[in-house]
Amino acid sequence: ILNVEQSPQSLHVQEGDSTNFTCSFPSSNFYALHWYRWETAKSPEALFVMTLNGDEKKKGRISATLNTKEGYSYLYIKGSQPEDSATYLCAPPQGGATNKLIFGTGTLLAVQP
Amino acid sequence: DTAVSQTPKYLVTQMGNDKSIKCEQNLGHDTMYWYKQDSKKFLKIMFSYNNKELIINETVPNRFSPKSPDKAHLNLHINSLELGDSAVYFCASSPRTGATEAFFGQGTRLTVV
């Protein structure tokens, strides 16, 4: 079973602050890394799927980077808004192509107006 | 138009009963999944089907049996329900296996009393 760690566990920021979280995963046999956003009482929503070392992806104010050699990914949110409040999950698939996602515990972000 | 839909959204039932949760996706995806959100809020994969064939079968009690009548549907049948089966169950689909994002249903909250 892959060991996926996310930090911090939770984060409280003020509206307009920029923030970032970390996902650590085993670097051996890397296949891909997924990031999901999960709002309370809703379902997880995919943000990014990253496969290449040095990948950097962006969606609006959210971006992510990937380092497969050292086994980590950063998710950045620029100018946080209250609607960004959610749990952010990373998930590398175990077993490669089967897409068997192993989710981390997530980082709970609360953005206060 | 909901992409991945699960029914029912809530299910309350007594111990020992048999129940089913249905999942349908209208995205034309080849791959479908069942995840369980456990008491610690982790999302853990249970099963995955690709083009109606079982490709992931995690260590779950054999009281849980998935059925995929066609690639747009993946139902979860649970026999002899136990208190510990109470959880939120999420269905998801992805275009194929490999590094592709998963689209989640809204979840089914199962409560066994």
XYZ file of C-alpha atoms in Angstrom:
226
model
C 0.000 0.000 0.000
C 1.355 3.395 -0.972
C 2.093 5.786 1.874
C 0.674 9.192 0.957
C 1.111 12.091 3.334
C -0.342 15.555 3.081
C 0.553 18.591 5.115
C -0.645 20.587 6.817
C -3.750 18.716 7.952
C -5.677 21.961 8.121
C -5.118 25.582 7.289
C -7.046 28.730 8.145
C -6.294 31.790 6.027
C -7.822 35.167 5.384
C -9.422 36.074 2.083
C -6.742 37.292 -0.294
C -3.932 35.248 1.274
C -1.961 32.914 -0.939
C -1.333 29.444 0.388
C 0.235 26.118 -0.483
C 0.080 22.512 0.644
C 2.323 19.502 0.201
C 1.709 15.936 -0.904
C 4.459 13.360 -0.319
C 4.434 9.949 -1.974
C 6.896 7.148 -2.728
C 9.106 8.183 -5.647
C 9.815 4.628 -6.817
C 7.644 3.283 -9.645
C 5.931 6.635 -10.049
C 3.063 6.625 -12.537
C 0.894 9.696 -11.946
C -0.425 12.037 -9.282
C -3.985 13.309 -9.002
C -5.214 16.362 -7.076
C -8.862 16.638 -6.066
C -10.920 19.321 -4.391
C -13.668 18.155 -2.040
C -16.211 20.616 -0.702
C -18.297 19.637 2.289
C -21.468 17.751 1.338
C -20.343 17.470 -2.273
C -18.295 14.947 -4.213
C -14.563 15.118 -4.981
C -13.754 17.104 -8.111
C -10.607 16.548 -10.133
C -8.184 19.447 -10.360
C -5.104 17.991 -12.020
C -3.557 14.744 -13.198
C 0.211 15.064 -13.412
C 2.604 12.567 -14.877
C 5.952 14.175 -15.731
C 8.719 15.264 -13.391
C 8.777 19.049 -13.345
C 5.151 19.264 -14.529
C 3.395 22.457 -13.610
C -0.339 22.775 -14.141
C -2.686 25.697 -13.591
C -6.426 26.159 -13.346
C -7.442 29.726 -12.567
C -5.834 30.716 -9.271
C -4.819 27.145 -8.457
C -1.586 25.617 -9.666
C 0.428 22.511 -8.875
C 3.995 21.336 -9.353
C 5.412 17.836 -9.370
C 8.773 16.389 -8.351
C 8.762 12.658 -9.030
C 12.416 12.132 -8.125
C 11.977 13.255 -4.545
C 8.317 12.264 -4.302
C 6.372 15.433 -3.646
C 3.860 17.786 -5.190
C 2.841 21.281 -4.133
C -0.578 22.818 -4.641
C -0.732 26.615 -4.627
C -3.756 28.861 -4.329
C -3.210 32.501 -5.146
C -5.456 35.089 -3.496
C -7.660 32.601 -1.615
C -11.399 33.198 -1.708
C -14.068 31.814 0.670
C -15.277 29.541 -2.138
C -11.856 27.858 -2.100
C -12.714 26.400 1.308
C -12.583 22.631 0.858
C -10.453 19.589 1.517
C -7.691 19.138 -1.043
C -6.718 15.537 -1.677
C -3.788 14.108 -3.554
C -3.788 10.559 -4.879
C -1.111 8.603 -6.662
C -2.481 5.464 -8.282
C -1.107 2.196 -6.949
C -0.420 -0.389 -9.583
C 0.052 2.193 -12.312
C -2.362 1.886 -15.173
C -5.293 0.489 -13.213
C -5.894 4.029 -11.889
C -6.378 2.598 -8.374
C -6.196 5.890 -6.531
C -4.739 5.890 -3.025
C -5.979 9.071 -1.383
C -4.091 10.997 1.255
C -5.840 12.361 4.345
C -6.206 15.719 2.687
C -5.567 19.310 3.698
C -8.640 21.119 4.989
C -8.558 24.752 3.891
C -10.827 27.331 5.495
C -10.786 30.813 3.975
C -12.320 33.501 6.140
C -13.843 36.594 4.530
C -27.575 16.690 -16.466
C -25.744 14.683 -13.806
C -22.633 12.961 -15.122
C -22.301 10.261 -12.443
C -25.466 9.574 -10.503
C -26.015 7.274 -7.569
C -29.251 6.120 -6.046
C -30.342 6.288 -3.373
C -28.617 9.272 -1.778
C -29.544 8.057 1.708
C -30.215 4.507 2.826
C -31.202 3.472 6.325
C -31.652 -0.226 6.902
C -31.549 -2.872 9.578
C -28.745 -5.290 10.281
C -28.996 -8.474 8.285
C -30.800 -6.918 5.327
C -29.571 -7.042 1.727
C -29.412 -3.753 -0.165
C -28.167 -2.372 -3.468
C -26.767 0.989 -4.507
C -27.001 1.880 -8.169
C -24.602 3.973 -10.197
C -24.900 5.261 -13.718
C -22.595 7.471 -15.771
C -23.536 9.245 -18.989
C -20.005 10.310 -19.898
C -19.229 7.386 -22.170
C -16.417 6.311 -19.842
C -14.949 2.815 -19.936
C -13.945 2.555 -16.277
C -16.049 2.735 -13.117
C -15.184 2.497 -9.424
C -16.670 2.115 -5.981
C -15.016 3.938 -3.080
C -15.881 3.857 0.610
C -15.366 6.835 2.891
C -14.482 5.287 6.202
C -14.996 6.599 9.727
C -11.743 8.548 9.547
C -12.950 10.231 6.351
C -10.452 8.351 4.157
C -11.582 7.465 0.661
C -10.678 3.836 -0.007
C -11.150 1.997 -3.247
C -13.262 -1.141 -3.213
C -13.744 -2.199 -6.822
C -13.105 -1.103 -10.371
C -14.527 -2.316 -13.647
C -13.186 -1.600 -17.099
C -15.569 -2.318 -19.965
C -17.668 -4.512 -17.667
C -14.659 -6.519 -16.493
C -13.485 -6.501 -12.886
C -9.935 -5.123 -12.680
C -9.629 -4.059 -9.049
C -11.015 -6.060 -6.163
C -9.717 -4.828 -2.826
C -9.879 -6.744 0.392
C -13.535 -6.253 1.162
C -15.905 -8.804 2.706
C -17.481 -11.047 0.090
C -20.851 -9.763 1.261
C -20.072 -6.886 -1.113
C -20.620 -7.782 -4.748
C -20.373 -5.357 -7.644
C -22.288 -5.920 -10.844
C -21.750 -4.150 -14.152
C -24.564 -4.953 -16.602
C -23.029 -2.564 -19.138
C -20.177 -0.093 -19.064
C -22.465 2.795 -18.074
C -23.632 1.077 -14.890
C -21.889 -0.296 -11.832
C -24.116 -1.405 -8.994
C -23.049 -2.427 -5.515
C -24.963 -5.141 -3.725
C -24.395 -5.754 -0.047
C -25.659 -8.899 1.703
C -26.284 -9.378 5.419
C -25.572 -5.792 6.331
C -23.596 -5.123 9.503
C -23.317 -2.028 11.683
C -19.754 -1.513 10.479
C -20.941 -1.149 6.892
C -22.340 2.276 7.759
C -20.386 4.743 5.638
C -20.647 6.952 2.589
C -20.126 5.050 -0.653
C -18.966 6.916 -3.748
C -19.201 5.750 -7.314
C -16.799 7.233 -9.865
C -15.894 6.845 -13.512
C -12.933 7.712 -15.706
C -12.504 7.693 -19.484
C -10.231 4.648 -19.244
C -7.620 3.210 -16.938
C -4.276 4.961 -16.800
C -3.618 8.516 -15.696
C -7.093 9.898 -16.240
C -9.184 11.933 -13.838
C -12.075 10.338 -12.034
C -15.530 11.870 -11.897
C -17.398 11.151 -8.684
C -21.064 10.722 -7.902
C -22.652 12.551 -5.001
C -22.301 9.627 -2.621
C -24.742 7.330 -0.841
C -24.887 7.568 2.930
C -25.650 4.089 4.244
C -26.740 3.764 7.853
C -27.191 0.311 9.322
C -29.199 0.207 12.543
